[in-house]
Amino acid sequence: MDLSAINPILLLASLMVAATAVMIAALGELIVERAGVLNLGVEGMMITGAIIGFAAAVHSGSPAVGFVAAAVGGAGLSLLFALLTQVALANQVASGLALTLFGLGLSSLIGQGYVGIKPPVIPKLNIPLLSDIPVLGPILFRHDMVVYFGILLVVLVWLFLKYTRAGLVLRAVGENHEAAHALGYKVVRIRVLAIMFGGACAGVGGAYVSLVRVPQWTEGMTAGVGWIALALVVFASWKPWRVLLGAYLFGGVTVLQLNLQAAGIAIPVEYLSMSPYLITIIVLVIMSNRRSASPASLGKTFHAAQ
Amino acid sequence: MLTLEKRPQPSKALSYITPVLAVIVTMIAGGLLFAALGKDPVVAIRTIFWEPLFGEFASYYRPQLLVKGGPLILIALGLSLGFRAGIWNIGAEGQYIIGAICGAGVALAFYPLDAWYIFPLMVIAGALGGWAWAMIPAILKVKFGTNEILVSLMLVYVAEQLLASMALGLMKNPEGYGFPGSRNLQQYPAAFNGELIAGTGMHWGVAAAFIAAIFSYILLNRHILGFQIRLTGEAPRAAKFSGVKPARLVLICMGVAGALAGMAGMFEVAGPSGQITLSFNVGYGFTAIIVAFLGRLHPVGIILAGLLMALTYIGGDVAQSRLQLPAAAIQMVQGMLLFFLLAVDVLTNYRIKMTKREVA
Amino acid sequence: MKMKKRSFLAGTAMALGLAATGAWAQDDKVKVGFVYVGPINDGGWTQHHHESALKMVETIGADKVDMVYQENVAEGPDSERAMTQMALEGADLIFTTSFGYMDPTINVAAKFPNVKFEHATGYKTAPNVSAYSARFYEGRAVMGTIAGRMTKSNIIGYIASVPIPEVVRGINSSYIHAKKVNPDVQFKVIWLYTWMDPAKEADAARTLIEQGADVIFQHTDSTAPLAAARDAGNVIGFGQAGDMIEYAPSPRVSSIIDNWEPYYTSRVKAVMDGTWESHNVWEGINTGMVGIGEITSAVPAEVKAEAEALQASIESGEYHPFTGPLKKQDGSDWLAEGETADDGTLAGMNFYVEGIDAELPN
């Protein structure tokens, strides 16, 4: 047993990497849910983004192209969900599950030629000067671009929801679609856009797994990250900054668990692995005491009756 | 411009026609996919949808439809009650796992005693386990107003970890050479849920599914509770005025769904599966949600939907080994089937109307 | 559709209530089925079974063998159905390639006495069911030697999958041989409770590297740990299941390859000439079931020579990787000087050897 082997600086740095994929996907889902739509297909969109991004990066030689393609692919797949739930007014829970099933199948079909290939490498930024600051440098300033993109996205989503008119409209649609419709907002159009944004984010999150974190393509490689993203949105009680916090907490539990094991400490892995979910439930209970925690129209079908 | 107009009453005729339409559209789309993969689409579709029912070895596959469809139907029946009332329990997978753990736990505790009461006790334990697991989101919803979709989903992952802990620890077979997994209950006659009539695939779980379907039909059509469930789903306001207590409804619907899912898990672990292992759960709890919707939340519909779903699994497997179709392609076809079934449902509840674009 | 019916008729005609419709159609092709637990392109366990199967067909000749397979088959009732289906459709020999298929294989085999079954990595057999597994620990001994010589930090990281005897054997074997050439080595073990989860494997590898490991063993199947080793620089690892040659010459300095082809070929041939008999075998480097991938230029010549000498002595049967004196982790005696471990103990190995500073789960 050797706790001194755990280097807190490196632990914090790897926590930031471990949290990025789930954070980006959760931010997308946050916007979707804020618009009043529950898309349980995050896992399906992530895995599709993972393979499309991987394939595009391999063929173009550019990771950036890969990420863009992953965003387009994720958004494209989410359009299926949008069609079902917003146009055909199908149940969102069932449609989301169907999307995951479809996405898992689609990704492994596309991915058949990509096993055992190494994708192009994304350089670490090692921001000059800043990365040399003791302690903070290694924790904060020696990551790849996408880690910073994730944090930037938190800021952007927060600004969007809080300070822009569009953000206000989106929230209004999520809180009460009847009223928003009465005020003349295009409920369906706004929701379709939100769903596509969610799909794009899930795609990027998936591509981060296949292009940076692992990097390789394997069937089903997102291994449930999409479901954790769903938990994370709830944990964050639909607030962007808490998504950041929650992602670091969830990522932290994983990284800490591995560190403790490596340090020779016998820990009940199963019980530690279930803790994020239990914490999420507890947060839900605590949040429920306050009003307006979850978007009021979440998961409800909207049909504009004339 | 095309717009949708809500029908005053869902169309009866269309609710029968649309599922058939969806299956046909899926066959066409799936056929195109198979053709794109270089397989003969007609042969592939026939292998998936026809072979298990009427092919050479149908006498083996038909019972398998019951084995595969039984748990799906049992779980979906329970879920459909809640879904009708707008109560979204999507954690049946977790309730299924806990039911299996509790049922197997009883059996393993009595091992190797041979007594008639062991199996009934296991059924009770399985139902109670699933019920208790479903009560967590139900009570939290009633007491604190938390979202049951999210809580029940979270509890699936907790249950999976518990399953792993059981397979690796407490329930590990002491004679299993250190491999994870419990004793095989198929070899413990007092606990074994075998075929009731050899060669039919009928085990207690399948019987329970049919019994549950009859009860659920009676409940929905003849009982005041069924009326309250339907009323709450269709017109929550009116339900409140007519004295329906939503909290009571949540507890009942979630409880029934949990108990049935738990029983499904118990019947599976005591019968076809036999063991608590790391990979015991194969997604029946999630697939059952889909089955419930495919069956239009109606008991008879759910039985048909469960069997259809089982058919795509079994036929898909046949197509895989006979035509070497990739498993992924079959998974995609299943996804498509769901998409189309969900999409055509709009025709049942809405009318498509041509309207002139309004001049603003 | 040509389909042999002998097994079907012999075994289950009664149970299924079907009338016999004639003697079995003689068909000169032997039909071989494979049941896989993962997708055929998982890059690991299943892919190597499948590649070996394809090579077997190539070796024997596609005009003589008809190969069918089913991928992504869940353990439990689904696998039982997959096997039955193959048997019904006239398979003569069925390979079931995951531990969890053990009881289903025994069940189905009882219904089809004329079909032969081969179950990988289990311990149950029947008159028409064989069990086969590989002595991967022999390969681990060779890798352990390289690891012990190559480490500079004297810390070796081990990404373990699921706590079963095979994985425990691997850890013990690597440790014993690393320690033999370098008494200062220390092992850090992380259990992931999964055979393949690339993201988790990457995290585990990074954690081990951060805690000072400069050699990474993996008993999980993805290349993620090697990618993490490459990013860290000055860290080496080994290919697992496959050669993982795309990461050579470094960080991948050698590999343990699952090569089932010789076994598959010999068993299919045995069925063809009617000499097939049930057995329970455990093959290693000697038959080629455990392949050692090329040791790259990143390894100094003398270390390479040492590793190859060990490999040769294991191959010839002159040396057994578990040779005493060895003690268990708790200090109790296990093997006396010169004594070698018996297969029974190895098959159920549930303890670490002395010196490993970690606790075995449970």
mmCIF file of C-alpha atoms in Angstrom, chain A residues 1-2 5-7 10-11 14 17-18 108 111-113 115-119 121 124 209 212-219 221-223 254-255 257-264 266-267 269-270, chain C residues 39-43 47 71-72 186-193 196-200 202-204 206-212 221-225 227-228 230-231 246-248 357-359 362:
data_model
loop_
_atom_site.group_PDB
_atom_site.id
_atom_site.type_symbol
_atom_site.label_atom_id
_atom_site.label_comp_id
_atom_site.label_asym_id
_atom_site.label_seq_id
_atom_site.Cartn_x
_atom_site.Cartn_y
_atom_site.Cartn_z
ATOM 1 C CA MET A 1 0.000 0.000 0.000
ATOM 2 C CA ASP A 2 1.586 3.218 -1.058
ATOM 3 C CA ALA A 5 2.569 6.982 -5.357
ATOM 4 C CA ILE A 6 -0.540 8.940 -6.253
ATOM 5 C CA ASN A 7 0.494 12.246 -7.706
ATOM 6 C CA LEU A 10 -1.230 14.199 -12.545
ATOM 7 C CA LEU A 11 -4.474 12.882 -11.129
ATOM 8 C CA SER A 14 -5.990 13.100 -16.217
ATOM 9 C CA VAL A 17 -9.108 14.354 -19.982
ATOM 10 C CA ALA A 18 -11.361 11.639 -18.612
ATOM 11 C CA SER A 108 -20.384 -1.190 -36.401
ATOM 12 C CA GLY A 111 -16.583 0.593 -38.808
ATOM 13 C CA GLN A 112 -15.880 -2.796 -40.335
ATOM 14 C CA GLY A 113 -12.890 -1.616 -42.304
ATOM 15 C CA VAL A 115 -10.192 -2.015 -36.974
ATOM 16 C CA GLY A 116 -6.493 -1.928 -36.193
ATOM 17 C CA ILE A 117 -5.851 1.445 -37.834
ATOM 18 C CA LYS A 118 -4.089 4.244 -36.012
ATOM 19 C CA PRO A 119 -5.715 7.656 -36.471
ATOM 20 C CA VAL A 121 -2.375 12.182 -33.619
ATOM 21 C CA LYS A 124 -0.989 18.520 -26.956
ATOM 22 C CA VAL A 209 -13.096 8.854 -27.386
ATOM 23 C CA VAL A 212 -7.931 11.138 -28.593
ATOM 24 C CA ARG A 213 -8.692 9.198 -25.507
ATOM 25 C CA VAL A 214 -8.149 5.717 -26.815
ATOM 26 C CA PRO A 215 -7.339 6.220 -29.902
ATOM 27 C CA GLN A 216 -8.619 3.395 -32.041
ATOM 28 C CA TRP A 217 -11.917 2.122 -33.375
ATOM 29 C CA THR A 218 -13.673 -0.779 -31.679
ATOM 30 C CA GLU A 219 -17.325 -1.705 -31.858
ATOM 31 C CA MET A 221 -16.284 1.500 -27.702
ATOM 32 C CA THR A 222 -18.204 4.300 -26.022
ATOM 33 C CA ALA A 223 -19.271 1.600 -23.555
ATOM 34 C CA THR A 254 -13.070 6.809 -12.082
ATOM 35 C CA VAL A 255 -9.529 8.123 -12.029
ATOM 36 C CA GLN A 257 -10.579 4.423 -8.237
ATOM 37 C CA LEU A 258 -7.854 3.380 -10.679
ATOM 38 C CA ASN A 259 -5.234 5.250 -8.676
ATOM 39 C CA LEU A 260 -6.228 3.602 -5.433
ATOM 40 C CA GLN A 261 -6.097 0.176 -7.046
ATOM 41 C CA ALA A 262 -2.680 0.852 -8.516
ATOM 42 C CA ALA A 263 -1.492 2.009 -5.136
ATOM 43 C CA GLY A 264 -2.382 -1.440 -3.847
ATOM 44 C CA ALA A 266 -8.191 -3.093 -2.086
ATOM 45 C CA ILE A 267 -11.381 -1.219 -2.741
ATOM 46 C CA VAL A 269 -14.778 -1.520 -7.195
ATOM 47 C CA GLU A 270 -18.447 -2.290 -7.792
ATOM 48 C CA PRO C 39 -18.012 -9.021 -32.974
ATOM 49 C CA ILE C 40 -15.605 -10.624 -35.453
ATOM 50 C CA ASN C 41 -13.721 -7.373 -35.775
ATOM 51 C CA ASP C 42 -13.202 -6.632 -32.102
ATOM 52 C CA GLY C 43 -9.470 -6.564 -32.623
ATOM 53 C CA GLN C 47 -11.224 -11.603 -34.027
ATOM 54 C CA GLU C 71 -21.008 -13.276 -33.731
ATOM 55 C CA ASN C 72 -22.116 -11.247 -30.716
ATOM 56 C CA GLN C 186 7.263 -4.075 -7.974
ATOM 57 C CA PHE C 187 3.878 -4.837 -9.573
ATOM 58 C CA LYS C 188 0.902 -2.512 -9.600
ATOM 59 C CA VAL C 189 -2.321 -4.199 -10.636
ATOM 60 C CA ILE C 190 -5.557 -2.550 -11.770
ATOM 61 C CA TRP C 191 -8.664 -4.683 -12.246
ATOM 62 C CA LEU C 192 -11.095 -3.370 -14.826
ATOM 63 C CA TYR C 193 -13.774 -6.075 -14.606
ATOM 64 C CA MET C 196 -12.610 -4.801 -23.586
ATOM 65 C CA ASP C 197 -13.387 -1.188 -22.797
ATOM 66 C CA PRO C 198 -10.859 0.949 -24.627
ATOM 67 C CA ALA C 199 -11.540 4.147 -22.697
ATOM 68 C CA LYS C 200 -11.131 2.447 -19.327
ATOM 69 C CA ALA C 202 -6.521 3.976 -21.589
ATOM 70 C CA ASP C 203 -7.294 5.525 -18.220
ATOM 71 C CA ALA C 204 -5.815 2.557 -16.400
ATOM 72 C CA ARG C 206 -2.234 6.416 -17.811
ATOM 73 C CA THR C 207 -2.787 5.915 -14.107
ATOM 74 C CA LEU C 208 -0.124 3.224 -13.958
ATOM 75 C CA ILE C 209 2.303 5.392 -15.903
ATOM 76 C CA GLU C 210 1.619 8.331 -13.615
ATOM 77 C CA GLN C 211 2.429 6.110 -10.663
ATOM 78 C CA GLY C 212 5.824 5.410 -12.134
ATOM 79 C CA ASP C 221 -7.803 -6.699 -25.684
ATOM 80 C CA SER C 222 -7.603 -3.168 -27.088
ATOM 81 C CA THR C 223 -4.571 -1.198 -28.225
ATOM 82 C CA ALA C 224 -5.512 1.696 -25.942
ATOM 83 C CA PRO C 225 -2.803 0.905 -23.354
ATOM 84 C CA ALA C 227 -1.365 4.245 -27.363
ATOM 85 C CA ALA C 228 -1.100 5.627 -23.837
ATOM 86 C CA ARG C 230 3.385 5.833 -26.851
ATOM 87 C CA ASP C 231 2.068 9.208 -25.720
ATOM 88 C CA GLU C 246 1.213 -1.222 -35.624
ATOM 89 C CA TYR C 247 2.764 -0.079 -32.339
ATOM 90 C CA ALA C 248 6.155 -1.702 -33.051
ATOM 91 C CA ASP C 357 2.104 -6.160 -3.137
ATOM 92 C CA ALA C 358 -1.605 -6.094 -3.949
ATOM 93 C CA GLU C 359 -4.738 -7.775 -2.830
ATOM 94 C CA ASN C 362 -12.580 -11.174 -3.023
#
